[in-house]
Amino acid sequence: MSGSIALPRPGRWLFDVTLTVVLLVSGIVALFVYTDDTGVVYRDGDGLGVLLVVAGTAPLVVRRRNAATVALLTAAAAVLLTVWDYGAPIAVVTMLIGAYSAGAYASFASAMAALAGLVAAAIGSLTITQIRFPDAVGVDLSAAVFSTLGFVGVWGIGRAVRGRRFYTSQLEDRADRLERTRAAEVRAALAEERARIARELHDVVAHHVAVMTVQAGGARRTLRRDPDGSIEAMEQIESTGRIALAEMRRIVGVLREPGTPSVTPAAVRTPQPGLGDLDDLVHKLQDAGLPVDVRVEGQAVGLPVGVDLTAFRVVQEALTNTLKHAGPTRAVVTLNYSPDELVVQVADEGHGLAAALGGDRQGHGLLGMRERVALYGGSLHVGPRDGGGFEVRAHLPYDQVAV
């Protein structure tokens, strides 16, 4: 008959225990010392009175778990205290707490039953007192109406608190579900991107192996007539092999991530793009309505194939986001070459939705971009620019010589 929402937490349990002890002690003391000027003659405190006070107060310890039952127990104890003429003003307090608890923690049907019992007990106690002590002051119809309104009001406050708590709980559950859904989507997107990266790196390794095969064949054919040229070819094979080995390790690192789909051998292979294909990408975006300027700073050097591919993908994803989200704007791509790293910067002047992608709810493309840059030991900054617009900046170190 209770219908509680949830078991009390330790803090609530401690509060209920403390409240019960205070009311219990106050009720027992009042049983022996309470008097008033209404004309009611109270019975002296004794063991029966103490038992009734305990029966009406102790159940408050479990008022959250058995709210309706506790409310009816407080009502029954109050009526019995009145029947035996005990002075127990604390019984009114326990009934009010029972009314609030029934409203806040019981189901609607149980709460209504508890409210009806409390109101009946209050009116019944006043009626008994008026019959036994007709000259008592303040024991009349107005007192009954006031008591009824008081219990209904406290009960209503409890129902309002219950509704608010239920609404908050629903919002929290919905937020948790959305967060779990988003986390699952991010994991799926990362798994898909890792598989794509692995396929592209597989093509890079295949390219290096093909180069090594050609170089080895050339070295074999020129070994006798041009030993120096053969040695140079062998050095190139060694350098290319080191690069291929490094890329192979990156593939293994990607595929070791849990939940990553296997790389499909039968997948269609196309030559992997690099910064050399940047002009074609820029022309396509300009045709789509996005003006793009490309700037090169420093001395351009030949990049390792994997770094070259990653730089191209960063520019491609950043410009695609600009086209989709930034609104009418222009973009500037800056390639800054230094002796040990390439800094790729893509900036726009848009004021649309692109800035939102730099926060906690990043797009899947940006997550994949971050994954690619991290694979080569680089760093990625994504966020709004000072003065408006949006910026993507990737630092890509290169630790081997390109071939």
Short mmCIF file of C-alpha atoms in Angstrom, two decimals:
data_model
loop_
_atom_site.label_atom_id
_atom_site.label_comp_id
_atom_site.label_asym_id
_atom_site.label_seq_id
_atom_site.Cartn_x
_atom_site.Cartn_y
_atom_site.Cartn_z
CA MET A 1 0.00 0.00 0.00
CA SER A 2 3.02 2.22 0.13
CA GLY A 3 4.39 2.60 -3.41
CA SER A 4 7.62 4.35 -2.62
CA ILE A 5 9.74 5.70 -5.48
CA ALA A 6 13.13 4.63 -4.14
CA LEU A 7 14.80 3.45 -0.98
CA PRO A 8 16.21 6.26 1.15
CA ARG A 9 19.85 7.10 0.78
CA PRO A 10 22.06 6.98 3.93
CA GLY A 11 21.67 10.71 4.49
CA ARG A 12 17.89 10.49 4.32
CA TRP A 13 17.88 7.47 6.59
CA LEU A 14 19.90 9.37 9.19
CA PHE A 15 17.52 12.33 8.94
CA ASP A 16 14.48 10.10 9.46
CA VAL A 17 16.05 8.37 12.44
CA THR A 18 16.94 11.70 14.04
CA LEU A 19 13.46 13.12 13.38
CA THR A 20 11.81 10.03 14.85
CA VAL A 21 13.95 10.07 18.00
CA VAL A 22 13.26 13.79 18.60
CA LEU A 23 9.51 13.37 18.15
CA LEU A 24 9.45 10.20 20.25
CA VAL A 25 11.23 11.83 23.20
CA SER A 26 9.08 14.97 22.88
CA GLY A 27 5.90 12.89 22.75
CA ILE A 28 6.77 10.86 25.85
CA VAL A 29 7.73 13.98 27.83
CA ALA A 30 4.53 15.76 26.76
CA LEU A 31 2.53 12.72 27.85
CA PHE A 32 3.53 13.41 31.47
CA VAL A 33 3.73 17.21 31.59
CA TYR A 34 1.38 18.65 28.95
CA THR A 35 -1.58 20.80 30.09
CA ASP A 36 -3.65 23.53 28.42
CA ASP A 37 -6.49 25.98 29.16
CA THR A 38 -9.09 24.56 26.78
CA GLY A 39 -10.99 22.76 29.51
CA VAL A 40 -9.86 19.26 28.55
CA VAL A 41 -8.72 17.10 31.46
CA TYR A 42 -5.85 14.84 30.39
CA ARG A 43 -5.06 11.45 31.84
CA ASP A 44 -1.77 11.04 33.67
CA GLY A 45 1.02 9.47 31.69
CA ASP A 46 1.51 5.72 32.14
CA GLY A 47 2.81 2.66 30.30
CA LEU A 48 -0.18 2.45 27.94
CA GLY A 49 0.25 6.06 26.92
CA VAL A 50 3.97 5.52 26.27
CA LEU A 51 3.14 2.45 24.18
CA LEU A 52 0.65 4.44 22.07
CA VAL A 53 3.18 7.29 21.55
CA VAL A 54 5.80 4.78 20.44
CA ALA A 55 3.31 3.05 18.11
CA GLY A 56 2.41 6.36 16.47
CA THR A 57 5.94 7.78 16.20
CA ALA A 58 8.44 4.94 15.66
CA PRO A 59 7.06 3.99 12.19
CA LEU A 60 8.29 7.35 10.86
CA VAL A 61 11.70 5.70 10.48
CA VAL A 62 10.37 3.89 7.40
CA ARG A 63 8.05 6.64 6.18
CA ARG A 64 9.68 6.73 2.72
CA ARG A 65 9.37 3.01 2.05
CA ASN A 66 5.92 2.44 3.59
CA ALA A 67 4.48 5.93 3.45
CA ALA A 68 0.74 5.16 3.36
CA THR A 69 0.96 2.51 6.07
CA VAL A 70 2.97 4.82 8.33
CA ALA A 71 0.44 7.62 7.83
CA LEU A 72 -2.45 5.33 8.87
CA LEU A 73 -0.51 4.14 11.93
CA THR A 74 0.04 7.73 13.09
CA ALA A 75 -3.69 8.38 12.60
CA ALA A 76 -4.71 5.28 14.54
CA ALA A 77 -2.37 6.10 17.41
CA ALA A 78 -3.71 9.69 17.57
CA VAL A 79 -7.31 8.44 17.79
CA LEU A 80 -6.43 5.96 20.59
CA LEU A 81 -4.58 8.66 22.53
CA THR A 82 -7.71 10.79 22.29
CA VAL A 83 -9.98 7.91 23.32
CA TRP A 84 -7.95 7.41 26.51
CA ASP A 85 -7.65 11.16 27.13
CA TYR A 86 -3.85 11.37 26.93
CA GLY A 87 -2.26 14.75 26.35
CA ALA A 88 -0.22 14.16 23.18
CA PRO A 89 0.19 17.31 21.06
CA ILE A 90 3.09 15.66 19.19
CA ALA A 91 0.53 13.26 17.64
CA VAL A 92 -0.67 16.12 15.43
CA VAL A 93 2.90 16.68 14.21
CA THR A 94 3.39 12.98 13.42
CA MET A 95 0.10 12.93 11.49
CA LEU A 96 1.17 15.94 9.41
CA ILE A 97 4.49 14.25 8.63
CA GLY A 98 2.54 11.12 7.71
CA ALA A 99 0.35 13.18 5.36
CA TYR A 100 3.37 14.72 3.63
CA SER A 101 5.11 11.33 3.35
CA ALA A 102 2.02 9.69 1.87
CA GLY A 103 1.76 12.45 -0.73
CA ALA A 104 5.47 12.40 -1.56
CA TYR A 105 6.24 8.67 -1.59
CA ALA A 106 3.04 6.61 -2.03
CA SER A 107 1.16 5.78 -5.19
CA PHE A 108 -1.89 7.92 -5.89
CA ALA A 109 -4.45 5.35 -4.68
CA SER A 110 -2.52 4.60 -1.49
CA ALA A 111 -1.89 8.29 -0.88
CA MET A 112 -5.61 9.08 -1.23
CA ALA A 113 -6.49 6.27 1.19
CA ALA A 114 -3.94 7.58 3.68
CA LEU A 115 -5.28 11.14 3.36
CA ALA A 116 -8.83 9.94 3.94
CA GLY A 117 -7.70 8.04 7.04
CA LEU A 118 -5.84 11.05 8.42
CA VAL A 119 -8.75 13.43 7.87
CA ALA A 120 -11.16 10.92 9.42
CA ALA A 121 -8.84 10.48 12.40
CA ALA A 122 -8.53 14.24 12.91
CA ILE A 123 -12.30 14.82 12.72
CA GLY A 124 -12.95 11.75 14.86
CA SER A 125 -10.54 12.95 17.56
CA LEU A 126 -12.17 16.39 17.63
CA THR A 127 -15.63 14.80 17.80
CA ILE A 128 -14.64 12.52 20.71
CA THR A 129 -13.11 15.45 22.58
CA GLN A 130 -16.23 17.59 22.01
CA ILE A 131 -18.51 14.80 23.26
CA ARG A 132 -16.46 14.14 26.38
CA PHE A 133 -15.68 17.78 27.13
CA PRO A 134 -18.52 19.91 25.70
CA ASP A 135 -17.15 23.02 27.38
CA ALA A 136 -13.72 22.68 25.74
CA VAL A 137 -12.58 25.86 24.00
CA GLY A 138 -11.82 25.69 20.27
CA VAL A 139 -13.21 22.19 19.71
CA ASP A 140 -15.95 22.86 17.13
CA LEU A 141 -16.81 22.71 13.43
CA SER A 142 -14.28 25.38 12.46
CA ALA A 143 -11.50 23.34 14.07
CA ALA A 144 -12.55 20.32 12.01
CA VAL A 145 -12.54 22.36 8.78
CA PHE A 146 -9.16 23.87 9.62
CA SER A 147 -7.68 20.44 10.37
CA THR A 148 -9.03 19.02 7.12
CA LEU A 149 -7.58 21.88 5.07
CA GLY A 150 -4.26 21.55 6.88
CA PHE A 151 -3.90 17.85 6.11
CA VAL A 152 -5.02 18.29 2.50
CA GLY A 153 -2.52 21.14 2.03
CA VAL A 154 0.43 19.21 3.47
CA TRP A 155 -0.55 16.16 1.43
CA GLY A 156 -0.71 18.33 -1.71
CA ILE A 157 2.78 19.68 -1.05
CA GLY A 158 4.00 16.10 -0.83
CA ARG A 159 2.38 15.23 -4.18
CA ALA A 160 3.97 18.28 -5.80
CA VAL A 161 7.39 17.27 -4.50
CA ARG A 162 6.84 13.73 -5.78
CA GLY A 163 5.90 15.03 -9.23
CA ARG A 164 8.95 17.28 -9.36
CA ARG A 165 11.21 14.44 -8.27
CA PHE A 166 9.70 12.11 -10.87
CA TYR A 167 10.14 14.74 -13.59
CA THR A 168 13.78 15.29 -12.62
CA SER A 169 14.37 11.55 -12.60
CA GLN A 170 12.88 11.28 -16.09
CA LEU A 171 15.17 14.04 -17.35
CA GLU A 172 18.21 12.33 -15.81
CA ASP A 173 17.25 8.98 -17.34
CA ARG A 174 16.75 10.60 -20.72
CA ALA A 175 20.11 12.36 -20.48
CA ASP A 176 21.78 9.06 -19.56
CA ARG A 177 20.17 7.29 -22.52
CA LEU A 178 21.21 10.05 -24.89
CA GLU A 179 24.75 9.95 -23.54
CA ARG A 180 24.94 6.17 -23.95
CA THR A 181 23.53 6.45 -27.48
CA ARG A 182 26.03 9.15 -28.37
CA ALA A 183 28.90 7.12 -26.90
CA ALA A 184 27.83 4.11 -28.97
CA GLU A 185 27.65 6.26 -32.12
CA VAL A 186 31.11 7.68 -31.43
CA ARG A 187 32.55 4.19 -30.90
CA ALA A 188 30.97 2.99 -34.15
CA ALA A 189 32.26 6.04 -36.03
CA LEU A 190 35.77 5.59 -34.64
CA ALA A 191 35.73 1.90 -35.51
CA GLU A 192 34.66 2.75 -39.04
CA GLU A 193 37.32 5.44 -39.35
CA ARG A 194 40.04 3.13 -37.98
CA ALA A 195 39.07 0.52 -40.57
CA ARG A 196 39.27 3.17 -43.28
CA ILE A 197 42.66 4.36 -42.02
CA ALA A 198 43.91 0.77 -41.96
CA ARG A 199 42.78 0.23 -45.57
CA GLU A 200 44.52 3.41 -46.69
CA LEU A 201 47.71 2.53 -44.83
CA HIS A 202 47.54 -0.92 -46.39
CA ASP A 203 47.67 0.77 -49.78
CA VAL A 204 50.59 2.91 -48.63
CA VAL A 205 52.51 -0.19 -47.54
CA ALA A 206 51.65 -1.91 -50.82
CA HIS A 207 53.08 1.09 -52.66
CA HIS A 208 56.32 0.90 -50.70
CA VAL A 209 56.63 -2.85 -51.25
CA ALA A 210 56.06 -2.34 -54.99
CA VAL A 211 58.83 0.31 -55.02
CA MET A 212 61.14 -2.04 -53.12
CA THR A 213 60.44 -4.82 -55.66
CA VAL A 214 61.28 -2.57 -58.60
CA GLN A 215 64.43 -1.28 -56.89
CA ALA A 216 65.55 -4.78 -56.00
CA GLY A 217 65.08 -5.92 -59.60
CA GLY A 218 67.10 -2.96 -60.87
CA ALA A 219 69.88 -3.58 -58.36
CA ARG A 220 70.07 -7.24 -59.42
CA ARG A 221 70.37 -6.37 -63.08
CA THR A 222 73.10 -3.72 -62.53
CA LEU A 223 75.01 -5.53 -59.81
CA ARG A 224 77.97 -6.58 -62.02
CA ARG A 225 78.28 -3.63 -64.40
CA ASP A 226 77.41 -0.85 -61.91
CA PRO A 227 78.20 -1.88 -58.33
CA ASP A 228 77.92 1.72 -57.03
CA GLY A 229 74.45 2.11 -58.54
CA SER A 230 73.41 -1.21 -57.00
CA ILE A 231 74.58 -0.07 -53.57
CA GLU A 232 72.57 3.12 -53.94
CA ALA A 233 69.53 1.08 -54.94
CA MET A 234 70.03 -1.16 -51.90
CA GLU A 235 70.11 1.92 -49.66
CA GLN A 236 66.87 3.07 -51.21
CA ILE A 237 65.38 -0.37 -50.59
CA GLU A 238 66.47 -0.19 -46.95
CA SER A 239 64.95 3.28 -46.53
CA THR A 240 61.73 2.26 -48.21
CA GLY A 241 61.56 -0.90 -46.09
CA ARG A 242 61.88 1.10 -42.90
CA ILE A 243 59.04 3.35 -43.98
CA ALA A 244 56.90 0.34 -44.91
CA LEU A 245 57.65 -1.28 -41.56
CA ALA A 246 56.63 1.89 -39.69
CA GLU A 247 53.36 2.07 -41.63
CA MET A 248 52.73 -1.62 -40.98
CA ARG A 249 53.13 -1.01 -37.24
CA ARG A 250 50.57 1.75 -37.47
CA ILE A 251 48.15 -0.60 -39.21
CA VAL A 252 48.61 -3.15 -36.41
CA GLY A 253 48.06 -0.40 -33.83
CA VAL A 254 44.81 0.63 -35.47
CA LEU A 255 43.50 -2.93 -35.76
CA ARG A 256 44.34 -3.70 -32.14
CA GLU A 257 41.62 -1.28 -31.03
CA PRO A 258 38.67 -3.28 -29.61
CA GLY A 259 35.66 -3.58 -31.86
CA THR A 260 37.48 -2.54 -35.02
CA PRO A 261 36.10 -4.25 -38.13
CA SER A 262 38.48 -6.37 -40.11
CA VAL A 263 40.02 -4.88 -43.22
CA THR A 264 38.29 -6.45 -46.18
CA PRO A 265 40.90 -7.79 -48.64
CA ALA A 266 38.43 -7.57 -51.49
CA ALA A 267 37.75 -3.89 -50.93
CA VAL A 268 38.16 -1.69 -53.96
CA ARG A 269 41.56 0.01 -53.92
CA THR A 270 42.23 3.43 -55.41
CA PRO A 271 45.45 5.44 -55.36
CA GLN A 272 45.64 7.32 -52.07
CA PRO A 273 45.57 11.12 -52.39
CA GLY A 274 48.12 13.55 -50.99
CA LEU A 275 48.84 17.25 -50.95
CA GLY A 276 49.66 16.99 -54.64
CA ASP A 277 45.92 16.53 -55.18
CA LEU A 278 45.05 19.64 -53.19
CA ASP A 279 44.43 21.75 -56.29
CA ASP A 280 41.76 19.35 -57.53
CA LEU A 281 40.07 19.42 -54.12
CA VAL A 282 40.13 23.22 -54.02
CA HIS A 283 38.62 23.48 -57.52
CA LYS A 284 35.77 21.13 -56.55
CA LEU A 285 34.96 23.16 -53.45
CA GLN A 286 35.12 26.42 -55.36
CA ASP A 287 32.68 24.99 -57.86
CA ALA A 288 30.42 24.16 -54.88
CA GLY A 289 30.51 27.81 -53.78
CA LEU A 290 33.37 27.94 -51.24
CA PRO A 291 36.26 30.29 -52.16
CA VAL A 292 39.54 28.74 -50.95
CA ASP A 293 43.03 30.23 -50.83
CA VAL A 294 46.08 27.98 -50.41
CA ARG A 295 49.24 29.37 -48.88
CA VAL A 296 52.59 27.60 -48.49
CA GLU A 297 55.08 28.81 -45.89
CA GLY A 298 58.62 27.51 -45.53
CA GLN A 299 60.47 25.19 -47.89
CA ALA A 300 58.20 22.40 -49.14
CA VAL A 301 59.77 18.96 -48.73
CA GLY A 302 58.83 15.48 -49.83
CA LEU A 303 56.65 13.99 -47.10
CA PRO A 304 56.30 10.36 -46.05
CA VAL A 305 53.32 8.93 -47.88
CA GLY A 306 51.32 8.36 -44.69
CA VAL A 307 51.89 11.93 -43.45
CA ASP A 308 51.04 13.28 -46.90
CA LEU A 309 47.79 11.32 -46.88
CA THR A 310 46.91 12.47 -43.37
CA ALA A 311 47.57 16.13 -44.23
CA PHE A 312 45.30 15.85 -47.26
CA ARG A 313 42.51 14.22 -45.20
CA VAL A 314 42.73 16.98 -42.57
CA VAL A 315 42.33 19.67 -45.23
CA GLN A 316 39.53 17.73 -46.93
CA GLU A 317 37.52 17.21 -43.74
CA ALA A 318 38.02 20.78 -42.51
CA LEU A 319 36.93 22.31 -45.82
CA THR A 320 33.95 19.97 -46.02
CA ASN A 321 32.83 21.10 -42.56
CA THR A 322 33.26 24.72 -43.60
CA LEU A 323 31.13 24.17 -46.69
CA LYS A 324 28.40 22.41 -44.69
CA HIS A 325 28.20 24.50 -41.56
CA ALA A 326 29.91 27.88 -41.79
CA GLY A 327 27.47 29.63 -44.10
CA PRO A 328 28.66 32.20 -46.67
CA THR A 329 32.40 32.53 -46.07
CA ARG A 330 35.85 31.97 -47.51
CA ALA A 331 38.52 29.56 -46.32
CA VAL A 332 42.29 29.80 -46.15
CA VAL A 333 44.50 26.69 -46.18
CA THR A 334 48.03 27.26 -44.86
CA LEU A 335 50.79 24.65 -45.16
CA ASN A 336 53.74 25.59 -42.96
CA TYR A 337 56.84 23.42 -43.48
CA SER A 338 59.52 23.32 -40.79
CA PRO A 339 62.54 21.01 -40.53
CA ASP A 340 60.71 18.43 -38.43
CA GLU A 341 56.97 18.96 -38.87
CA LEU A 342 54.22 20.17 -41.13
CA VAL A 343 51.57 22.49 -39.68
CA VAL A 344 48.27 22.35 -41.56
CA GLN A 345 45.85 25.18 -40.81
CA VAL A 346 42.36 25.63 -42.27
CA ALA A 347 40.53 28.77 -41.19
CA ASP A 348 37.25 30.35 -42.21
CA GLU A 349 35.30 33.48 -41.37
CA GLY A 350 31.93 31.83 -40.94
CA HIS A 351 29.49 32.40 -38.11
CA GLY A 352 27.31 29.36 -38.54
CA LEU A 353 27.17 25.99 -36.83
CA ALA A 354 30.79 25.04 -37.39
CA ALA A 355 31.87 26.46 -34.04
CA ALA A 356 29.65 23.92 -32.28
CA LEU A 357 31.78 21.13 -33.72
CA GLY A 358 34.69 22.18 -31.53
CA GLY A 359 32.87 21.41 -28.28
CA ASP A 360 31.89 18.20 -26.55
CA ARG A 361 29.64 17.10 -29.40
CA GLN A 362 32.18 16.86 -32.15
CA GLY A 363 31.23 15.51 -35.52
CA HIS A 364 32.38 12.04 -36.48
CA GLY A 365 34.61 13.54 -39.18
CA LEU A 366 36.53 15.55 -36.62
CA LEU A 367 36.89 12.49 -34.40
CA GLY A 368 38.36 10.59 -37.32
CA MET A 369 40.65 13.52 -38.09
CA ARG A 370 41.94 13.52 -34.54
CA GLU A 371 42.51 9.75 -34.78
CA ARG A 372 44.59 10.15 -37.94
CA VAL A 373 46.77 12.93 -36.54
CA ALA A 374 47.39 11.04 -33.29
CA LEU A 375 48.47 8.00 -35.30
CA TYR A 376 51.53 9.97 -36.46
CA GLY A 377 52.29 11.46 -33.04
CA GLY A 378 50.77 14.82 -33.95
CA SER A 379 48.28 17.14 -32.29
CA LEU A 380 45.05 18.70 -33.46
CA HIS A 381 43.34 21.93 -32.40
CA VAL A 382 39.73 22.52 -33.41
CA GLY A 383 37.73 25.51 -32.29
CA PRO A 384 36.44 29.05 -32.86
CA ARG A 385 38.87 31.78 -33.87
CA ASP A 386 39.33 35.07 -32.06
CA GLY A 387 37.15 37.60 -33.81
CA GLY A 388 34.86 35.00 -35.38
CA GLY A 389 35.15 32.05 -37.65
CA PHE A 390 36.50 28.58 -37.13
CA GLU A 391 39.95 27.01 -37.25
CA VAL A 392 41.45 23.56 -37.64
CA ARG A 393 45.18 23.28 -36.99
CA ALA A 394 47.15 20.03 -37.15
CA HIS A 395 50.81 19.51 -36.27
CA LEU A 396 52.23 16.53 -38.17
CA PRO A 397 55.81 15.54 -37.35
CA TYR A 398 57.71 13.51 -39.92
CA ASP A 399 60.54 11.37 -38.69
CA GLN A 400 61.55 9.61 -41.91
CA VAL A 401 62.61 10.67 -45.39
CA ALA A 402 60.00 10.38 -48.11
CA VAL A 403 60.70 8.42 -51.22
#
